[in-house]
Coordinates of C-alpha atoms and ligand atoms in Angstrom, one line a residue:
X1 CA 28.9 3.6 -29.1
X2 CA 25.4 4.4 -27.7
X3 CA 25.9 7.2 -24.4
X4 CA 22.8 6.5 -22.3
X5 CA 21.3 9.2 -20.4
X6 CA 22.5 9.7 -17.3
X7 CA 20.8 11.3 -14.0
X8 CA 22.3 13.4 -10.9
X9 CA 23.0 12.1 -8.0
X10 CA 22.0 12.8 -4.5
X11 CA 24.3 14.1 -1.5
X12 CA 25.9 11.4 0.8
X13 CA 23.8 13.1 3.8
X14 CA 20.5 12.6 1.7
X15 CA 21.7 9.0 1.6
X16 CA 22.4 8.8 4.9
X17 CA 18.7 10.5 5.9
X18 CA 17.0 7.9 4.2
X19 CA 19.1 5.3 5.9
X20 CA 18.5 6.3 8.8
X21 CA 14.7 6.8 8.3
X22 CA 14.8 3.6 7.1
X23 CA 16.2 1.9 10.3
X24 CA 14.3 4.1 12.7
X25 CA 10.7 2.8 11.3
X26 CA 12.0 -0.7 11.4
X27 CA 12.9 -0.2 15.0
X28 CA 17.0 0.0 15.0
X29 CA 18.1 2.9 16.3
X30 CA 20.7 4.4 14.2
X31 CA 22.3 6.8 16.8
X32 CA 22.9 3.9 18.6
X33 CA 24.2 1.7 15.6
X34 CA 27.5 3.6 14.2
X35 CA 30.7 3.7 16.1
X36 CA 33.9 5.4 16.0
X37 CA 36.1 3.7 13.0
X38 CA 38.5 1.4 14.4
X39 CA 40.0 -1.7 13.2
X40 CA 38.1 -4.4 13.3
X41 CA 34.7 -2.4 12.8
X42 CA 32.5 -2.9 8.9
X43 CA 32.0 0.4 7.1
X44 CA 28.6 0.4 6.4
X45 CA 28.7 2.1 2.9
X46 CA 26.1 3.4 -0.6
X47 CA 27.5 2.7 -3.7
X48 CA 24.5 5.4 -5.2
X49 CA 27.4 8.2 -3.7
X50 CA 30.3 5.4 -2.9
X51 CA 30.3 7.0 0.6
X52 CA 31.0 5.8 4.1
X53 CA 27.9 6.4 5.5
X54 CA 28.9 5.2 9.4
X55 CA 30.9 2.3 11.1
X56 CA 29.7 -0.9 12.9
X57 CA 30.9 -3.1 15.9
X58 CA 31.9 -6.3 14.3
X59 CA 31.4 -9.6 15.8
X60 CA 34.5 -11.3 17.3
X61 CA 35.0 -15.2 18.3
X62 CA 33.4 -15.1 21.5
X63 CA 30.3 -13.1 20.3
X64 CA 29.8 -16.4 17.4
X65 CA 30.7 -18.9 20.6
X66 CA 28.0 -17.1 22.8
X67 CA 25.5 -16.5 19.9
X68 CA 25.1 -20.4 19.1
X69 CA 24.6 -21.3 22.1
X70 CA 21.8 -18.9 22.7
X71 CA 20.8 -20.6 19.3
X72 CA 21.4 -23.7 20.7
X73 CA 19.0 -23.1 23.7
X74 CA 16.5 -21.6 21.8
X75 CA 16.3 -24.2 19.7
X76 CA 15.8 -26.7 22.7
X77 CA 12.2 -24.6 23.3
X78 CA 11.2 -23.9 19.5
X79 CA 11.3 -27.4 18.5
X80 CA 8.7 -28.5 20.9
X81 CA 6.2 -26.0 19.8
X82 CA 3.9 -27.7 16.9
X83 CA 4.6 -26.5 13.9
X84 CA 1.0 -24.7 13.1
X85 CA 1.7 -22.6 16.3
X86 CA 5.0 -21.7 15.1
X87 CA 4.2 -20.5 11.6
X88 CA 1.7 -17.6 13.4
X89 CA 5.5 -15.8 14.6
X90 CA 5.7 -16.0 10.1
X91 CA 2.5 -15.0 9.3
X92 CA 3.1 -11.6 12.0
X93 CA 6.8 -11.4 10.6
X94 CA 5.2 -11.3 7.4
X95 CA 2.6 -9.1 8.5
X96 CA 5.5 -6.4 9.6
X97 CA 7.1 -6.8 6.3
X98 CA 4.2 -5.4 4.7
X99 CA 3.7 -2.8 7.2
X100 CA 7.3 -1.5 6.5
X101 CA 7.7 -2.5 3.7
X102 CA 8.9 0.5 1.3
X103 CA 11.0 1.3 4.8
X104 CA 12.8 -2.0 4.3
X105 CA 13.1 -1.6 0.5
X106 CA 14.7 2.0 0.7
X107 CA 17.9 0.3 3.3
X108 CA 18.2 -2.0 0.3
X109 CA 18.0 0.4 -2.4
X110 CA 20.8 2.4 -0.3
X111 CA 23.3 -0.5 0.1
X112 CA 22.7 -2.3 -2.6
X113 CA 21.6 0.2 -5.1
X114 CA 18.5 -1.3 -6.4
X115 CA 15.6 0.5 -7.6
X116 CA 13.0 1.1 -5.6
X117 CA 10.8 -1.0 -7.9
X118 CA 13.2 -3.8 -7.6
X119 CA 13.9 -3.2 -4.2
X120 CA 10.5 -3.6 -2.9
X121 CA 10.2 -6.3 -5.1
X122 CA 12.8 -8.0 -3.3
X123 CA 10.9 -7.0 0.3
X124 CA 7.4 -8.6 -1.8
X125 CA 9.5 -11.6 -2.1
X126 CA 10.3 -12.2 1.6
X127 CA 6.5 -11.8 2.5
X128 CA 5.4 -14.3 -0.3
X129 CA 7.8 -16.9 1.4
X130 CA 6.0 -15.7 4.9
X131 CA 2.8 -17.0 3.3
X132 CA 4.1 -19.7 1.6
X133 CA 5.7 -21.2 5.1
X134 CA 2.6 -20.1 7.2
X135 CA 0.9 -22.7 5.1
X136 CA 3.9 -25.2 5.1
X137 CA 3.7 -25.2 8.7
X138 CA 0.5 -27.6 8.3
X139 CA 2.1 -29.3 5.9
X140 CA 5.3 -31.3 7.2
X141 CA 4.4 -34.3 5.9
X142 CA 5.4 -37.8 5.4
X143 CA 4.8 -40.6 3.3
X144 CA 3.3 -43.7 5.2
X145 CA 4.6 -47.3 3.2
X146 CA 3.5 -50.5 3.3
X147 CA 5.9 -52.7 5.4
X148 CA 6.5 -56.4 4.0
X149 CA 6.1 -57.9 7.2
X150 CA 2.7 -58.6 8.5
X151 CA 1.2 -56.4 11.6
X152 CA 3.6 -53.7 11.3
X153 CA 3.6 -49.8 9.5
X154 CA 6.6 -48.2 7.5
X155 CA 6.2 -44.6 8.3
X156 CA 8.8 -41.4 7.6
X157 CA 8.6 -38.6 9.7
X158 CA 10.2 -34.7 9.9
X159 CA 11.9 -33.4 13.1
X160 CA 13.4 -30.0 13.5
X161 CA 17.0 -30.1 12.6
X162 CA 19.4 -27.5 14.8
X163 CA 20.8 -24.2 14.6
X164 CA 20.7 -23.2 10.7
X165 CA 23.6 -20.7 9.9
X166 CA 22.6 -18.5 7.1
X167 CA 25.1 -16.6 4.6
X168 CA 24.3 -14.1 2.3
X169 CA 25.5 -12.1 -0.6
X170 CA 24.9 -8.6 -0.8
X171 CA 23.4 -8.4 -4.2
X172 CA 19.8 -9.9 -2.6
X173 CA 20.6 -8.5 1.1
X174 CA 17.1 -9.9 2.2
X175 CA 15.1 -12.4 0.3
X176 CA 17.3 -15.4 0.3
X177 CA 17.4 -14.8 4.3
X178 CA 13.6 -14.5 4.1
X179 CA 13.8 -18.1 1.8
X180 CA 15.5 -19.6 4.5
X181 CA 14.3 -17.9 7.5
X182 CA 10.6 -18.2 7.1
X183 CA 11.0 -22.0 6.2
X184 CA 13.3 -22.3 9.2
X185 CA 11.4 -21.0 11.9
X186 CA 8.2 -23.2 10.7
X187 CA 10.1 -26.5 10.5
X188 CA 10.9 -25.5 14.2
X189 CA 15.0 -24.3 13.9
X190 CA 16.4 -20.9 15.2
X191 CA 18.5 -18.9 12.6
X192 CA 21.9 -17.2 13.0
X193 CA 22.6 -14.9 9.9
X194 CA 25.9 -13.6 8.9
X195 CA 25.0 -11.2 5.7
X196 CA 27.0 -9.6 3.6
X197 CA 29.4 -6.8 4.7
X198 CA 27.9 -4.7 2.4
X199 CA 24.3 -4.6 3.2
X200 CA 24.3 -4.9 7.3
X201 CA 21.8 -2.5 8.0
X202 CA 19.1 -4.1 5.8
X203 CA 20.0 -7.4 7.5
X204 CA 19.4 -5.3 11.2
X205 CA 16.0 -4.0 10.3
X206 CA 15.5 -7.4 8.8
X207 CA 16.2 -9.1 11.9
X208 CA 14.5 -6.0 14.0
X209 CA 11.2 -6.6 12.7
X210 CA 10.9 -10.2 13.3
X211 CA 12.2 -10.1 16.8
X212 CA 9.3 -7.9 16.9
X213 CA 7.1 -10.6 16.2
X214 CA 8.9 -13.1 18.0
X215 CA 7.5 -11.1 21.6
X216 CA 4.5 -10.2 19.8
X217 CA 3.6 -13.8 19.5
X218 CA 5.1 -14.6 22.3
X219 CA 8.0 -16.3 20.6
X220 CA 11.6 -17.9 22.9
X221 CA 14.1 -15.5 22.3
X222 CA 17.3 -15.3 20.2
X223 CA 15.2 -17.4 17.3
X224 CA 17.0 -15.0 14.5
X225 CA 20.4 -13.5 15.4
X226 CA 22.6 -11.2 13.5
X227 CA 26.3 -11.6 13.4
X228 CA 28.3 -8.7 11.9
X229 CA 31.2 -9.2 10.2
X230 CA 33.4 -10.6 7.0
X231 CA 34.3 -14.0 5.5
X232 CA 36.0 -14.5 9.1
X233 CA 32.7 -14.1 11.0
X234 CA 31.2 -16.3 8.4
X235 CA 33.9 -18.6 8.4
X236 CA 33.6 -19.2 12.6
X237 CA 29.5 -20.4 11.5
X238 CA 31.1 -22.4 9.0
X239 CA 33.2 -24.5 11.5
X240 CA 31.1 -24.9 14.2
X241 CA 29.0 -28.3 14.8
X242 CA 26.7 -27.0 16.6
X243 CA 25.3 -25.3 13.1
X244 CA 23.4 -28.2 11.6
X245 CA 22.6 -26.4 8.2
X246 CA 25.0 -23.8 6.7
X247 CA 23.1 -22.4 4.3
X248 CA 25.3 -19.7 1.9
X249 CA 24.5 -17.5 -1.0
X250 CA 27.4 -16.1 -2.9
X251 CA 29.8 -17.0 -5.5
X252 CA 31.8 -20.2 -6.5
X253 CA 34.7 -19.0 -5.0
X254 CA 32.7 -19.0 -1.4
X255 CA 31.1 -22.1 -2.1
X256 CA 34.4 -24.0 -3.1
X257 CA 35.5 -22.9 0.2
X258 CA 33.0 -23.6 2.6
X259 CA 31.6 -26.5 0.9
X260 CA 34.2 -29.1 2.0
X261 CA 34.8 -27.5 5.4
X262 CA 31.3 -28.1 6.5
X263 CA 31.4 -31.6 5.2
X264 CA 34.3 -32.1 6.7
X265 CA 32.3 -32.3 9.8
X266 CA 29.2 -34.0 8.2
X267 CA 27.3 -31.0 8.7
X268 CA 24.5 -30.1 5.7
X269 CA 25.4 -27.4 3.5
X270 CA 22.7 -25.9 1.0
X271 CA 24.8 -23.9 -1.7
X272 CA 23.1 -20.8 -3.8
X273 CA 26.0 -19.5 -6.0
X274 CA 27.1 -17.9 -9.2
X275 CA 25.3 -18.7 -12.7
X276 CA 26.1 -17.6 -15.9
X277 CA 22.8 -18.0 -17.9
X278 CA 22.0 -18.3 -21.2
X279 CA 19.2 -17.4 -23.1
X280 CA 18.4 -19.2 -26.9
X281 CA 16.5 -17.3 -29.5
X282 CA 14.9 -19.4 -32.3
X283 CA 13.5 -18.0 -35.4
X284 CA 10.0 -18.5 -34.4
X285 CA 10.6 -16.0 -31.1
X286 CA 8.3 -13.3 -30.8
X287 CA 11.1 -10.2 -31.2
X288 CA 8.9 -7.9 -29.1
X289 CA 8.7 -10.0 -26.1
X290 CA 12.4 -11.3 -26.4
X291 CA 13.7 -7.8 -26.6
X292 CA 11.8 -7.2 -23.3
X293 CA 12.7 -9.6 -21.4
X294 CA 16.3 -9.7 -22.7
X295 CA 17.1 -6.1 -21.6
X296 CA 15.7 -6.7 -18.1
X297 CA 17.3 -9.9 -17.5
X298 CA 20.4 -8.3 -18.9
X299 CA 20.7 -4.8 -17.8
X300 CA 18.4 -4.8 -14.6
X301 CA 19.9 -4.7 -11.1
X302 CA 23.1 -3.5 -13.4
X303 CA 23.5 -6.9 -14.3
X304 CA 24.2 -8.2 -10.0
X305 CA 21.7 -11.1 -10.2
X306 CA 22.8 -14.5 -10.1
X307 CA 20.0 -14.9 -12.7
X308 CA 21.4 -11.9 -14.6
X309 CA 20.8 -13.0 -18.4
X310 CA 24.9 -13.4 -19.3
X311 CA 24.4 -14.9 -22.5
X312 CA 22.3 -14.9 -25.9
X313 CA 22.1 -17.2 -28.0
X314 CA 20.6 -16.3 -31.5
X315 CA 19.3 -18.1 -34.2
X316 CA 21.5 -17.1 -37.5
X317 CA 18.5 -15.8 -38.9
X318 CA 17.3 -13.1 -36.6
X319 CA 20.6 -12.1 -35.1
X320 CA 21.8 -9.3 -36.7
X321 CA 18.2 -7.5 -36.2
X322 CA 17.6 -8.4 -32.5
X323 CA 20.8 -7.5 -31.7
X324 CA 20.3 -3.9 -33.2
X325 CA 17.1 -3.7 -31.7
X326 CA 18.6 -4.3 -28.4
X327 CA 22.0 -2.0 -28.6
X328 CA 18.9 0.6 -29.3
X329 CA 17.1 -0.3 -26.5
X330 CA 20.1 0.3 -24.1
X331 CA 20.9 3.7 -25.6
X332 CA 17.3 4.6 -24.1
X333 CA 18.1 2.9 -20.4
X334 CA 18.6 5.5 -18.0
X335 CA 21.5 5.1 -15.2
X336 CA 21.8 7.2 -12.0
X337 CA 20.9 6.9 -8.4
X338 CA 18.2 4.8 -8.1
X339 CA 16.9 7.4 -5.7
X340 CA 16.0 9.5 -8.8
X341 CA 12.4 9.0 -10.8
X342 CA 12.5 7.0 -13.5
X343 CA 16.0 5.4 -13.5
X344 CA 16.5 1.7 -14.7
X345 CA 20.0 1.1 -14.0
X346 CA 21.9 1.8 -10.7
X347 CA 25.5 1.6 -9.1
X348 CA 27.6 -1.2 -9.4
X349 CA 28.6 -2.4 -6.0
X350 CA 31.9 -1.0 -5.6
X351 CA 35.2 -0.5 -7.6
X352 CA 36.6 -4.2 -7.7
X353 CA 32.9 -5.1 -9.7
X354 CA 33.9 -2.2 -11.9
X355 CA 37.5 -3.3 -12.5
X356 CA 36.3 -6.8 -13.1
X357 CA 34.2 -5.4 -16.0
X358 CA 36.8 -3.4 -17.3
X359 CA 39.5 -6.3 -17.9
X360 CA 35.9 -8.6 -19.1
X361 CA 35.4 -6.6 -21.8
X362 CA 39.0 -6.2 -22.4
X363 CA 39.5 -10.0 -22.5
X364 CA 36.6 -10.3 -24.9
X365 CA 37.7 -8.0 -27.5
X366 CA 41.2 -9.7 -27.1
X367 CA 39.3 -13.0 -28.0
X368 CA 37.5 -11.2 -31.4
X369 CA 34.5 -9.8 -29.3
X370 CA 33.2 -6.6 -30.9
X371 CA 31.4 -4.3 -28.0
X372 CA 28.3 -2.6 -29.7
X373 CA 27.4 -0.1 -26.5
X374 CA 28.5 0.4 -23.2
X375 CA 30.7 -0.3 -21.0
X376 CA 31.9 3.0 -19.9
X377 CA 31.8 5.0 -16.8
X378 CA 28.9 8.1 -16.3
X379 CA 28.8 10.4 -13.1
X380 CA 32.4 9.8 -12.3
X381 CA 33.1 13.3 -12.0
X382 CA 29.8 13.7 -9.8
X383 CA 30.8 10.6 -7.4
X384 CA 34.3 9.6 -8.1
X385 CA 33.8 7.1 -5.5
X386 CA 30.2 5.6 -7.1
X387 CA 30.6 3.0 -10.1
X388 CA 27.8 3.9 -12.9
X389 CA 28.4 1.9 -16.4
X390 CA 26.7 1.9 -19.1
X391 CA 25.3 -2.1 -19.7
X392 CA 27.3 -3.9 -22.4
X393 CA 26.4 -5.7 -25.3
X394 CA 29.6 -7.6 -26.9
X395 CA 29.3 -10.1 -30.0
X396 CA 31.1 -13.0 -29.6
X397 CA 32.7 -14.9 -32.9
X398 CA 32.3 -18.2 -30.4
X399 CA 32.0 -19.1 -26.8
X400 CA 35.4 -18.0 -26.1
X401 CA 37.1 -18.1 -22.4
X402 CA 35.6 -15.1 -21.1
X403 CA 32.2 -16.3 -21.9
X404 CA 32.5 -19.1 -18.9
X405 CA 33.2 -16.5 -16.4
X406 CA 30.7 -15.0 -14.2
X407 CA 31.2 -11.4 -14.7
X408 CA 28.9 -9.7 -11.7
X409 CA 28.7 -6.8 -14.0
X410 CA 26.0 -5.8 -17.0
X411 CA 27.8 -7.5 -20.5
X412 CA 25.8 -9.7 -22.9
X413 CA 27.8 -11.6 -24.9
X414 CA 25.9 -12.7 -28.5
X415 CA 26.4 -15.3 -30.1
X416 CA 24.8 -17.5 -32.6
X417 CA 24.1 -20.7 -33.5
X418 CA 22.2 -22.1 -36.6
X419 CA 20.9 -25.9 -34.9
X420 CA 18.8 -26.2 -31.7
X421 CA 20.7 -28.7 -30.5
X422 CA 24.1 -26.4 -30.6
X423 CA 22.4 -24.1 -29.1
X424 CA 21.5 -26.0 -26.3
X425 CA 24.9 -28.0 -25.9
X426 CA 26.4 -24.3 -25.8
X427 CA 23.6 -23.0 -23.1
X428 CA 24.7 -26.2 -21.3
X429 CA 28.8 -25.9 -21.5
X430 CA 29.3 -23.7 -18.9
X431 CA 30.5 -25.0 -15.5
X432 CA 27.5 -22.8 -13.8
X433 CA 24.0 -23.8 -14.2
X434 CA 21.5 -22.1 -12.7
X435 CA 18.6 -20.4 -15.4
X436 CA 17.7 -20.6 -18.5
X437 CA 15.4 -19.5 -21.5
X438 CA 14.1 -20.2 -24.8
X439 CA 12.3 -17.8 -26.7
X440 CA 10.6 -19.5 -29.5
X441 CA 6.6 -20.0 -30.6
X442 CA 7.6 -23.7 -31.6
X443 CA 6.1 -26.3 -29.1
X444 CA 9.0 -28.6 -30.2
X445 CA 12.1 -26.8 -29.7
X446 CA 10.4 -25.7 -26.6
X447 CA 10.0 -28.7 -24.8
X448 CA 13.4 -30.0 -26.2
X449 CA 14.8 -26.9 -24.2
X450 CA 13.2 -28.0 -21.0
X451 CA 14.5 -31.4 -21.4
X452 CA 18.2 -30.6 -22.6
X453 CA 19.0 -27.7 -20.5
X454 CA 20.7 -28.5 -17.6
X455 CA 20.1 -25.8 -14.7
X456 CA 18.1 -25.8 -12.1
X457 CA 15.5 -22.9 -13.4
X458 CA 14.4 -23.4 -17.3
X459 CA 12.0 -21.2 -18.9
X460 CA 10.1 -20.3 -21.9
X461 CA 9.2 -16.8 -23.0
X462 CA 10.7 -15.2 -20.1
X463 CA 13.8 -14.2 -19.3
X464 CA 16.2 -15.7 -17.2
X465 CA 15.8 -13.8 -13.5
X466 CA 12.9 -12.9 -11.8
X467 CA 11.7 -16.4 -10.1
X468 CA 8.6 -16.9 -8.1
X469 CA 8.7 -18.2 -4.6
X470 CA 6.0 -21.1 -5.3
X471 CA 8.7 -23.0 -7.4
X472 CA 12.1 -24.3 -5.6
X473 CA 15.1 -21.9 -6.3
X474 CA 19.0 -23.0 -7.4
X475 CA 20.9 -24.4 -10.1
X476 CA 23.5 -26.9 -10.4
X477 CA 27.0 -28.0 -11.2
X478 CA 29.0 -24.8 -9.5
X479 CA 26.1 -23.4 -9.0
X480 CA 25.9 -25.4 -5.6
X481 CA 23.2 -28.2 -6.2
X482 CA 20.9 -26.4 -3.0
X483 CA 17.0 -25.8 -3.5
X484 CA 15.5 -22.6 -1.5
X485 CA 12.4 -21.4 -1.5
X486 CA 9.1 -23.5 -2.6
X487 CA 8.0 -26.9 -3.6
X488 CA 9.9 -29.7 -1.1
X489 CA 12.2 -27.5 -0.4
X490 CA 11.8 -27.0 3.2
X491 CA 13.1 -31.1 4.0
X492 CA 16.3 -29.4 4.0
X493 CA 15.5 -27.5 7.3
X494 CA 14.4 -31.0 8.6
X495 CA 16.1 -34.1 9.7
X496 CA 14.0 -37.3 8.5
X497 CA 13.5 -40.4 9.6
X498 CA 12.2 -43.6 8.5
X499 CA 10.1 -45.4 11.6
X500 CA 9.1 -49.1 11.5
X501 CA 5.9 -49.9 14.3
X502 CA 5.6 -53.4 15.1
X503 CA 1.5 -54.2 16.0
X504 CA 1.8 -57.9 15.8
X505 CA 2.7 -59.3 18.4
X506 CA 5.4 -61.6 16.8
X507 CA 9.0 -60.4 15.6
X508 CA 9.2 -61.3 12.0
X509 CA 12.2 -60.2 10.6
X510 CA 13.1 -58.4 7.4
X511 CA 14.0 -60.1 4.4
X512 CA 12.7 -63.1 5.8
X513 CA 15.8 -63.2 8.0
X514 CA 15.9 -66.1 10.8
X515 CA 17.5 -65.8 14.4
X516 CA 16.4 -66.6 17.6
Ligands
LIG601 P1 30.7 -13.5 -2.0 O1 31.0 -14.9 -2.3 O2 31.9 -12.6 -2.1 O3 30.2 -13.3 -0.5 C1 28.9 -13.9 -0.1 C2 28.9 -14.0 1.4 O4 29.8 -15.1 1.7 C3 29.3 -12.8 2.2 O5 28.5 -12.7 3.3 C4 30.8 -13.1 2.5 O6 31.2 -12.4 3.7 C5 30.7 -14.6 2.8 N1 31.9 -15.3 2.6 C6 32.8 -15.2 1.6 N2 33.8 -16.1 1.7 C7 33.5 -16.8 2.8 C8 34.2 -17.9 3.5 N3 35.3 -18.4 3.0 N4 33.6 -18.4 4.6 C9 32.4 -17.9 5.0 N5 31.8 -16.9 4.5 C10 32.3 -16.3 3.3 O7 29.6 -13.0 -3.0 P2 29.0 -11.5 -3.2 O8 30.0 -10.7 -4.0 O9 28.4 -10.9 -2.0 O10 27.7 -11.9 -4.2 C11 27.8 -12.1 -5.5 C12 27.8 -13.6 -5.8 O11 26.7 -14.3 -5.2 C13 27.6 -13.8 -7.3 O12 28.5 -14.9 -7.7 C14 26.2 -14.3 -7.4 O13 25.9 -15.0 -8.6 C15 26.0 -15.0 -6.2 N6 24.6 -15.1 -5.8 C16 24.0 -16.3 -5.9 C17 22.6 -16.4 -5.6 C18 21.9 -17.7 -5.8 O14 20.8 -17.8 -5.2 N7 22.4 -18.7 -6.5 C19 21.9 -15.3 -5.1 C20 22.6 -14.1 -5.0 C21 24.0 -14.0 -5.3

């Protein structure tokens, strides 16, 4: 088994200094923020130390009840602002971004325990969508149709929608609020945001900074609120009509749940949940560029992406020797506090992702997986209450049981396949299905990828994570069917509707219909 190097960690008052730092330049005050602990109240904790690093007020029933109304009244102002004047509150919240930008990124390399590499590229992500809505906001079109009655015009228009309730998991503790947010506030809807319990001081500054340009711009208030809290909080968003849009990120489990409550009162729900992607390898592939992109989408973020590479898929031919190449690569990855220089791989969120890995792998080898590296625990004796593993790379006989599970943890299974279209039918056989990949230099097998695979995010040559904003984000089947991000996806922050003008003068009827 291959023992990657692992790097010290810092002290949990280091930790905290940087949180704090962190909140100060993005205008929260943090001496203001933590509370005594009390039940009821949301630890806000690191998982580079595994530390407590202060307590928070949580939100109770009447806070949600007062919140969406504010939202509610808010909305009542926003939506009559045209939409160009609206997307200049973006382009400053995107300006602030930038300003503060490694200030943002180092609250989400603390509670998420990103590198600061990935981390800001998370904070780069929220400021492309700024850009990409600024320019939406003179773009809420509509087709115009011709009618089949003379003297009259088919036309479909966009409205602003409501109150959008926003969800998030704490794996990406900003940009998918930034997806939704930023297309939000330009289609004219105010936002209330119940993230993760995990990463609520990234969501404060978050929400800190574009107040800021809400009065800079002179903006109504209470556009983007914060509510603090657990599933309960989230649950109370979930139920209330007054929410047009729920829009949640997080896993099945979540979405199973709050999928059928919200339709159960014909709200819209927009569901971003759990994948379990699969990359193919043909025997054309360009090794060099598949081992890259493997081991990123593989080990990066310690395998907590919902695009997080799950599965390869190997061409008979080339298996054995990627596969070495790879377990060789991860003995070179180093894991530690991402606070350190140079570290690839940071924390796992907690102890329950670390258990989950655990009985994975267990249930793998049970099932005649063999692990080739990793797995195992580093810095335990430094931070017994931190999670460091060592990425896993397990060879699977067959897509056995454990394969279909989403594991939020870093194991790549292997497995291989010796026709394209197996390969494919297994990329497509899980019940998840958001990314994809093909590695290959044949044009054929290629495009038979893109039109076999069935998740929402295909590609070739890359990996599986790592999306741009310009393209819509999501997958389908338990994935959740939703579409963030670019391309049409901002008609889900919109109510349409279809509008018939009559300019005759005479009332011809549809279908050639006859009445008085
Ligand atoms: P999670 O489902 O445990 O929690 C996500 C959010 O939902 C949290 O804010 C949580 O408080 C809230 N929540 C949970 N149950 C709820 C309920 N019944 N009602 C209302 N709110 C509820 O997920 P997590 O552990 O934070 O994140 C990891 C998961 O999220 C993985 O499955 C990952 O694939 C998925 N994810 C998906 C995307 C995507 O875009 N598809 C992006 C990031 C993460």
């Amino acid at each position: 088994m291959t023992t990657a190097p692992a790097v010290s960690l810092p002290t949990s008052e280091s930790v905290l200094s940087l949180a704090e730092a962190g909140l100060s330049a993005c205008g929260v005050d943090p001496a203001a923020l933590f509370v005594p602990e009390a039940p009821g109240t949301v630890a806000a904790r690191s998982p580079i130390t595994g530390t407590v690093l202060g307590h928070l007020a949580a939100h109770g029933a009447e806070d949600v009840d007062r919140t969406i109304a504010s939202a509610v009244e808010a909305f009542a102002a926003w939506r009559t602002v045209p939409a160009p004047v609206r997307g200049r509150l973006v382009q400053r919240w995107g300006q602030l971004l930038g300003e503060f930008k490694d200030d943002l990124a180092a609250l989400v390399t603390v509670e998420a325990g990103k590198t600061p590499s990935e981390a800001a590229g998370e904070v780069q992500e929220m400021i492309d969508i700024c850009e990409l809505a600024v320019g939406q906001s003179r773009q809420l079109y509509g087709k115009t149709l011709p009618s089949e009655r003379p003297g009259h015009r088919l036309m479909e228009t966009w409205h602003p929608l409501g109150v959008v309730g926003i969800v998030t998991a704490f794996n990406f503790p900003v940009a998918p609020y930034a997806w939704n947010t930023a297309l939000a506030l330009v289609c004219g809807d105010p936002v209330v945001w119940k993230p993760s319990e995990a990463t609520v001081l990234s969501a404060l500054a978050t929400t800190a900074l574009l107040n800021r340009a809400a009065a800079e711009v002179g903006a109504p208030e209470n556009l983007a609120q914060v509510l603090v809290g657990d599933r309960a909080v989230g649950e109370l968003l979930v139920d209330d009509s007054r929410v047009a849009l729920l829009s949640a990120t997080g896993s099945v489990r979540m979405g199973r749940e709050i999928g059928p409550r919200v339709a159960a009162r014909f709200g819209r729900v927009l569901l971003e949940l759990g994948g379990n992607n699969a990359a193919v390898v043909a025997p054309s592939a360009d090794l060099d560029l598949t081992l890259r992109g493997a081991v990123f989408a593989a080990a990066g973020t310690a395998g907590q992406r919902c695009t997080t590479l799950r599965r390869l898929i190997v061409h008979e031919s080339v298996a054995d020797s990627l596969v070495e190449r790879i377990v060789a690569a991860y003995g070179t990855l180093s894991i530690g506090s991402p606070t350190e220089d140079g570290v690839l791989v940071g924390p796992l969120i907690g102890e329950a992702a670390y258990a989950k890995m655990q009985s994975a792998l267990e249930a793998a080898v049970a099932e005649g997986g063999a692990v080739l590296c990793g797995g195992g625990r580093v810095l335990e004796s430094e931070a017994p209450d931190a999670f460091y593993v060592e990425p896993a790379v397990v060879r699977m006989p067959a897509q056995t049981p454990i394969v279909f599970e989403e594991t939020f943890a870093p194991i790549l299974y292997v497995m291989e396949y010796t026709d394209l279209e197996d390969a494919v039918a297994m990329n497509n056989a899980v019940s998840q299905g958001l990314s994809s990949a093909i590695f290959t230099s044949d044009l054929s097998e290629a495009e038979y990828f893109l039109a076999h695979s069935d998740t929402g995010i295909a590609n070739v040559n890359i990996g599986t994570s790592g999306a741009e904003i310009g393209g819509a984000f999501g997958g389908n089947k338990e994935t959740g069917g939703g579409r963030e991000s670019g391309t049409d996806s901002w008609q889900a922050y919109m109510r349409q509707a279809t509008n018939t003008i009559n300019y005759s003068g005479e009332l011809p009827l549809a279908q050639g219909v006859e009445f008085i």
